[in-house]
């Protein structure tokens, strides 16, 4: 509470703080709704986050915003020593979901994916969850995904003891065969990067995206993640396909792109994700 109040004061709001309530939904940060006499805020707190953790999120929100995506306005990051302890942003009031809202989200994501760059990656690293996400620019998508996505998570998982010998060997074999498995060289679309169902909000003004892990890459990886934990609505997928149709071979690549996120979850949350990782590895390796 002390740090949240300090952040609000440093943002220029000197009015009385009337409400501070915990907000559920995330697994990495503590989150709060804060209301002062003058305005409402959303505050994230994480005293153990890596250096520049919240700055990377702020940069991602601002990049999405520059490309016409509705995002919460970043207001202030409060640092304590060399750690960022509070990220203060505007409060976005959500409304109940509907088919109309899901279609609007489909159009928003399709529009996002039509923002292109001539390389995969980004000009800075960022984070997926609390794990650092490498983004060294590359003009070859398979090389980028093999080394900076699957390879990076393989190394982290190995160091943290999350890979059995067979799992490690199969992942190495899959990476060796990745060019044939992916089988295309996509355009490099602007990606949200962490597009599970909890990272968007519906408002009276339309959908907002939150908690990005942005970079440029194959748009199919964003869509693959939407299917991972139950999927989005039919209205979302129908509208996305109407606005920006996917290649028919997308379903062949979907498990490969989901593997990245499953490895992230295996590292962060443990062996409950191991069987899903193993099923994908067994599907593509012998």
CSV table of C-alpha atoms in Angstrom, one decimal:
chain,number,residue,atom,x,y,z
A,1,UNK,CA,0.0,0.0,0.0
A,2,UNK,CA,2.9,2.4,0.8
A,3,UNK,CA,4.4,1.9,-2.6
A,4,UNK,CA,1.1,2.2,-4.4
A,5,UNK,CA,0.4,5.5,-2.6
A,6,UNK,CA,3.9,6.7,-3.5
A,7,UNK,CA,3.3,5.9,-7.2
A,8,UNK,CA,0.0,7.7,-7.2
A,9,UNK,CA,1.5,10.8,-5.6
A,10,UNK,CA,4.4,10.8,-8.1
A,11,UNK,CA,1.9,10.6,-10.9
A,12,UNK,CA,0.6,14.0,-9.8
A,13,UNK,CA,-2.6,12.9,-8.0
A,14,UNK,CA,-2.5,14.3,-4.5
A,15,UNK,CA,-6.2,13.6,-3.7
A,16,UNK,CA,-7.3,11.2,-1.0
A,17,UNK,CA,-7.2,7.5,-1.7
A,18,UNK,CA,-10.7,6.1,-1.1
A,19,UNK,CA,-10.5,2.4,-2.3
A,20,UNK,CA,-7.7,-0.2,-2.7
A,21,UNK,CA,-9.0,-3.6,-3.7
A,22,UNK,CA,-7.2,-6.7,-4.8
A,23,UNK,CA,-7.9,-7.9,-8.4
A,24,UNK,CA,-7.7,-11.5,-9.4
A,25,UNK,CA,-6.8,-13.0,-12.7
A,26,UNK,CA,-3.0,-13.0,-13.0
A,27,UNK,CA,-0.5,-15.5,-11.6
A,28,UNK,CA,2.7,-13.4,-11.8
A,29,UNK,CA,1.9,-10.1,-10.1
A,30,UNK,CA,-0.2,-8.8,-7.3
A,31,UNK,CA,-2.9,-6.5,-8.8
A,32,UNK,CA,-5.1,-3.8,-7.4
A,33,UNK,CA,-8.0,-1.5,-8.2
A,34,UNK,CA,-7.3,1.9,-6.7
A,35,UNK,CA,-9.7,4.9,-6.6
A,36,UNK,CA,-8.8,8.3,-5.4
A,37,UNK,CA,-11.0,11.3,-5.2
A,38,UNK,CA,-10.0,12.3,-8.8
A,39,UNK,CA,-9.6,9.1,-10.8
A,40,UNK,CA,-9.3,5.3,-11.0
A,41,UNK,CA,-6.1,3.3,-11.4
A,42,UNK,CA,-4.9,-0.2,-12.0
A,43,UNK,CA,-1.7,-1.0,-10.1
A,44,UNK,CA,0.6,-4.0,-10.4
A,45,UNK,CA,3.1,-4.9,-7.7
A,46,UNK,CA,6.0,-7.3,-7.9
A,47,UNK,CA,8.9,-6.8,-5.6
A,48,UNK,CA,10.8,-9.8,-7.1
A,49,UNK,CA,10.4,-9.1,-10.8
A,50,UNK,CA,13.5,-9.0,-13.0
A,51,UNK,CA,15.0,-5.6,-13.7
A,52,UNK,CA,13.0,-3.7,-16.4
A,53,UNK,CA,10.1,-6.1,-16.1
A,54,UNK,CA,7.4,-3.5,-16.0
A,55,UNK,CA,9.3,-1.2,-18.5
A,56,UNK,CA,9.1,-4.1,-21.0
A,57,UNK,CA,5.4,-4.3,-20.6
A,58,UNK,CA,5.0,-0.5,-20.8
A,59,UNK,CA,7.0,-0.5,-24.1
A,60,UNK,CA,4.8,-3.3,-25.4
A,61,UNK,CA,1.6,-1.4,-24.6
A,62,UNK,CA,2.9,1.7,-26.2
A,63,UNK,CA,3.9,-0.2,-29.4
A,64,UNK,CA,0.4,-1.7,-29.6
A,65,UNK,CA,-1.1,1.7,-29.0
A,66,UNK,CA,0.9,3.4,-31.8
A,67,UNK,CA,-0.6,0.8,-34.1
A,68,UNK,CA,-4.2,1.6,-33.2
A,69,UNK,CA,-4.8,-1.0,-30.6
A,70,UNK,CA,-6.8,0.0,-27.5
A,71,UNK,CA,-4.6,-0.6,-24.4
A,72,UNK,CA,-4.6,0.9,-20.9
A,73,UNK,CA,-2.5,4.0,-20.7
A,74,UNK,CA,0.7,3.5,-18.8
A,75,UNK,CA,1.2,6.2,-16.2
A,76,UNK,CA,4.2,5.5,-14.0
A,77,UNK,CA,6.6,2.9,-12.9
A,78,UNK,CA,7.9,3.1,-9.3
A,79,UNK,CA,11.4,1.7,-8.7
A,80,UNK,CA,12.9,0.7,-5.4
A,81,UNK,CA,16.6,0.5,-5.7
A,82,UNK,CA,17.3,-1.5,-8.9
A,83,UNK,CA,13.8,-3.2,-8.8
A,84,UNK,CA,10.6,-2.0,-10.3
A,85,UNK,CA,8.0,-2.5,-7.6
A,86,UNK,CA,4.7,-0.8,-8.9
A,87,UNK,CA,3.4,-0.3,-12.4
A,88,UNK,CA,0.5,2.3,-12.4
A,89,UNK,CA,-1.9,2.6,-15.3
A,90,UNK,CA,-5.4,3.7,-16.1
A,91,UNK,CA,-8.2,1.5,-14.9
A,92,UNK,CA,-10.3,0.0,-17.7
A,93,UNK,CA,-13.8,-0.8,-16.8
A,94,UNK,CA,-14.9,-4.0,-18.5
A,95,UNK,CA,-18.4,-5.1,-19.5
A,96,UNK,CA,-19.9,-8.6,-20.0
A,97,UNK,CA,-18.8,-10.5,-23.1
A,98,UNK,CA,-21.0,-11.0,-26.1
A,99,UNK,CA,-20.9,-12.4,-29.7
A,100,UNK,CA,-20.7,-8.8,-30.9
A,101,UNK,CA,-17.7,-8.2,-28.7
A,102,UNK,CA,-16.0,-11.4,-29.7
A,103,UNK,CA,-16.3,-10.4,-33.4
A,104,UNK,CA,-14.8,-7.0,-32.6
A,105,UNK,CA,-11.9,-8.8,-30.9
A,106,UNK,CA,-11.5,-11.0,-34.0
A,107,UNK,CA,-11.2,-7.9,-36.2
A,108,UNK,CA,-8.9,-6.2,-33.8
A,109,UNK,CA,-6.4,-9.1,-33.7
A,110,UNK,CA,-6.7,-9.5,-37.5
A,111,UNK,CA,-5.9,-5.8,-37.9
A,112,UNK,CA,-2.9,-6.1,-35.4
A,113,UNK,CA,-1.5,-9.0,-37.5
A,114,UNK,CA,-1.6,-6.9,-40.6
A,115,UNK,CA,1.0,-4.6,-39.2
A,116,UNK,CA,4.2,-5.9,-40.7
A,117,UNK,CA,8.0,-5.7,-40.3
A,118,UNK,CA,10.8,-7.0,-42.4
A,119,UNK,CA,12.2,-9.1,-39.6
A,120,UNK,CA,11.2,-11.5,-36.8
A,121,UNK,CA,11.8,-10.3,-33.3
A,122,UNK,CA,12.1,-6.9,-31.8
A,123,UNK,CA,14.8,-4.3,-31.1
A,124,UNK,CA,14.8,-5.3,-27.4
A,125,UNK,CA,14.2,-8.3,-25.2
A,126,UNK,CA,11.1,-8.6,-23.1
A,127,UNK,CA,9.3,-11.2,-21.0
A,128,UNK,CA,6.9,-14.0,-21.3
A,129,UNK,CA,5.5,-14.4,-17.8
A,130,UNK,CA,8.6,-13.8,-15.7
A,131,UNK,CA,10.9,-15.5,-18.2
A,132,UNK,CA,13.1,-13.4,-20.4
A,133,UNK,CA,12.1,-13.5,-24.0
A,134,UNK,CA,14.9,-13.0,-26.6
A,135,UNK,CA,14.0,-11.0,-29.6
A,136,UNK,CA,17.3,-10.6,-31.6
A,137,UNK,CA,16.0,-9.6,-35.1
A,138,UNK,CA,16.2,-12.3,-37.8
A,139,UNK,CA,15.0,-12.5,-41.4
A,140,UNK,CA,14.5,-16.3,-41.1
A,141,UNK,CA,11.4,-17.3,-39.1
A,142,UNK,CA,12.4,-21.0,-38.5
A,143,UNK,CA,15.8,-20.0,-37.2
A,144,UNK,CA,14.3,-17.4,-34.9
A,145,UNK,CA,11.6,-19.8,-33.5
A,146,UNK,CA,14.1,-22.7,-33.3
A,147,UNK,CA,16.7,-20.8,-31.3
A,148,UNK,CA,15.1,-17.9,-29.6
A,149,UNK,CA,11.8,-19.6,-28.6
A,150,UNK,CA,12.1,-23.4,-28.4
A,151,UNK,CA,15.9,-23.4,-27.8
A,152,UNK,CA,15.8,-20.7,-25.1
A,153,UNK,CA,13.0,-22.5,-23.2
A,154,UNK,CA,14.8,-25.8,-23.6
A,155,UNK,CA,17.9,-24.3,-22.0
A,156,UNK,CA,15.9,-22.8,-19.1
A,157,UNK,CA,13.9,-26.0,-18.6
A,158,UNK,CA,17.1,-28.0,-18.5
A,159,UNK,CA,18.7,-25.7,-15.9
A,160,UNK,CA,15.6,-25.9,-13.7
A,161,UNK,CA,15.3,-29.7,-13.9
A,162,UNK,CA,12.1,-29.7,-15.9
A,163,UNK,CA,13.3,-32.0,-18.8
A,164,UNK,CA,13.5,-35.7,-18.5
A,165,UNK,CA,16.2,-37.3,-20.7
A,166,UNK,CA,13.7,-38.4,-23.3
A,167,UNK,CA,11.9,-35.1,-23.3
A,168,UNK,CA,15.2,-33.3,-23.8
A,169,UNK,CA,16.3,-35.6,-26.6
A,170,UNK,CA,13.0,-35.3,-28.4
A,171,UNK,CA,13.0,-31.6,-28.2
A,172,UNK,CA,16.5,-31.5,-29.7
A,173,UNK,CA,15.3,-33.8,-32.6
A,174,UNK,CA,12.2,-31.6,-33.2
A,175,UNK,CA,14.3,-28.5,-33.4
A,176,UNK,CA,16.6,-30.2,-35.9
A,177,UNK,CA,13.6,-31.0,-38.1
A,178,UNK,CA,11.8,-27.7,-37.6
A,179,UNK,CA,12.2,-26.4,-41.1
A,180,UNK,CA,10.3,-29.3,-42.6
A,181,UNK,CA,7.7,-29.3,-39.8
A,182,UNK,CA,6.9,-25.6,-40.1
A,183,UNK,CA,7.1,-25.7,-43.9
A,184,UNK,CA,6.6,-22.0,-44.7
A,185,UNK,CA,8.3,-18.6,-44.5
A,186,UNK,CA,5.6,-16.3,-43.1
A,187,UNK,CA,5.3,-12.5,-43.2
A,188,UNK,CA,6.4,-11.0,-39.9
A,189,UNK,CA,3.2,-9.7,-38.2
A,190,UNK,CA,3.0,-7.6,-35.0
A,191,UNK,CA,2.1,-10.1,-32.3
A,192,UNK,CA,0.5,-9.6,-28.9
A,193,UNK,CA,2.7,-12.6,-27.8
A,194,UNK,CA,0.7,-13.8,-24.8
A,195,UNK,CA,-2.8,-14.0,-26.2
A,196,UNK,CA,-4.6,-16.3,-23.7
A,197,UNK,CA,-8.2,-15.5,-22.8
A,198,UNK,CA,-7.3,-13.5,-19.7
A,199,UNK,CA,-5.3,-10.9,-21.6
A,200,UNK,CA,-8.1,-8.9,-23.2
A,201,UNK,CA,-11.0,-6.9,-21.9
A,202,UNK,CA,-14.3,-5.9,-23.4
A,203,UNK,CA,-15.5,-2.3,-22.7
A,204,UNK,CA,-18.2,-0.1,-24.0
A,205,UNK,CA,-15.7,1.3,-26.5
A,206,UNK,CA,-14.7,-2.1,-27.8
A,207,UNK,CA,-11.9,-4.6,-26.9
A,208,UNK,CA,-8.7,-3.7,-25.1
A,209,UNK,CA,-5.5,-5.8,-25.1
A,210,UNK,CA,-3.5,-6.1,-21.9
A,211,UNK,CA,-0.3,-7.8,-20.6
A,212,UNK,CA,1.6,-8.1,-24.0
A,213,UNK,CA,4.8,-9.9,-24.8
A,214,UNK,CA,5.1,-8.2,-28.2
A,215,UNK,CA,7.4,-9.0,-31.1
A,216,UNK,CA,7.1,-9.6,-34.9
A,217,UNK,CA,6.7,-13.1,-36.2
A,218,UNK,CA,4.3,-15.7,-37.6
A,219,UNK,CA,0.7,-14.6,-36.7
A,220,UNK,CA,-0.2,-18.2,-36.4
A,221,UNK,CA,1.6,-18.4,-33.0
A,222,UNK,CA,-0.8,-15.9,-31.5
A,223,UNK,CA,-3.8,-17.8,-32.9
A,224,UNK,CA,-2.4,-21.1,-31.7
A,225,UNK,CA,-2.2,-19.8,-28.1
A,226,UNK,CA,-5.9,-18.8,-28.2
A,227,UNK,CA,-6.7,-22.5,-28.7
A,228,UNK,CA,-4.5,-23.8,-25.9
A,229,UNK,CA,-6.7,-23.4,-22.8
A,230,UNK,CA,-10.2,-24.0,-24.1
A,231,UNK,CA,-10.2,-21.7,-27.1
A,232,UNK,CA,-12.0,-18.4,-27.8
A,233,UNK,CA,-15.6,-18.2,-29.2
A,234,UNK,CA,-16.7,-19.3,-32.7
A,235,UNK,CA,-17.6,-15.7,-33.3
A,236,UNK,CA,-14.0,-14.6,-32.7
A,237,UNK,CA,-12.5,-17.2,-35.1
A,238,UNK,CA,-15.2,-16.6,-37.8
A,239,UNK,CA,-14.5,-12.9,-37.8
A,240,UNK,CA,-10.7,-13.3,-37.8
A,241,UNK,CA,-10.9,-15.6,-40.8
A,242,UNK,CA,-13.3,-13.2,-42.6
A,243,UNK,CA,-10.9,-10.3,-42.1
A,244,UNK,CA,-7.5,-12.1,-42.6
A,245,UNK,CA,-7.8,-15.8,-43.5
A,246,UNK,CA,-5.3,-18.3,-42.2
A,247,UNK,CA,-3.5,-20.7,-44.5
A,248,UNK,CA,-5.2,-24.2,-44.5
A,249,UNK,CA,-1.9,-25.7,-43.2
A,250,UNK,CA,-2.2,-23.7,-40.0
A,251,UNK,CA,-3.7,-26.6,-38.1
A,252,UNK,CA,-0.6,-28.7,-38.9
A,253,UNK,CA,1.6,-26.1,-37.3
A,254,UNK,CA,-0.7,-25.3,-34.3
A,255,UNK,CA,0.8,-27.9,-31.9
A,256,UNK,CA,4.4,-26.8,-32.7
A,257,UNK,CA,3.5,-23.2,-31.8
A,258,UNK,CA,1.6,-24.2,-28.7
A,259,UNK,CA,4.7,-26.1,-27.6
A,260,UNK,CA,6.5,-22.8,-26.8
A,261,UNK,CA,3.8,-21.7,-24.4
A,262,UNK,CA,3.6,-25.2,-22.8
A,263,UNK,CA,7.3,-25.1,-22.2
A,264,UNK,CA,6.9,-21.7,-20.6
A,265,UNK,CA,4.2,-23.1,-18.3
A,266,UNK,CA,6.2,-26.1,-17.5
A,267,UNK,CA,9.1,-23.9,-16.3
A,268,UNK,CA,6.9,-21.5,-14.3
A,269,UNK,CA,4.2,-23.9,-12.9
A,270,UNK,CA,5.6,-27.4,-13.0
A,271,UNK,CA,5.1,-30.9,-14.2
A,272,UNK,CA,1.3,-30.6,-14.6
A,273,UNK,CA,2.2,-29.3,-18.1
A,274,UNK,CA,4.7,-32.1,-18.8
A,275,UNK,CA,2.3,-34.5,-20.3
A,276,UNK,CA,1.1,-31.9,-22.8
A,277,UNK,CA,4.7,-31.2,-23.8
A,278,UNK,CA,5.4,-34.9,-24.2
A,279,UNK,CA,2.4,-35.5,-26.4
A,280,UNK,CA,3.5,-32.8,-28.9
A,281,UNK,CA,7.1,-34.1,-28.9
A,282,UNK,CA,6.0,-37.6,-29.5
A,283,UNK,CA,3.7,-36.5,-32.4
A,284,UNK,CA,6.7,-35.0,-34.3
A,285,UNK,CA,9.6,-37.2,-33.3
A,286,UNK,CA,10.3,-40.9,-33.4
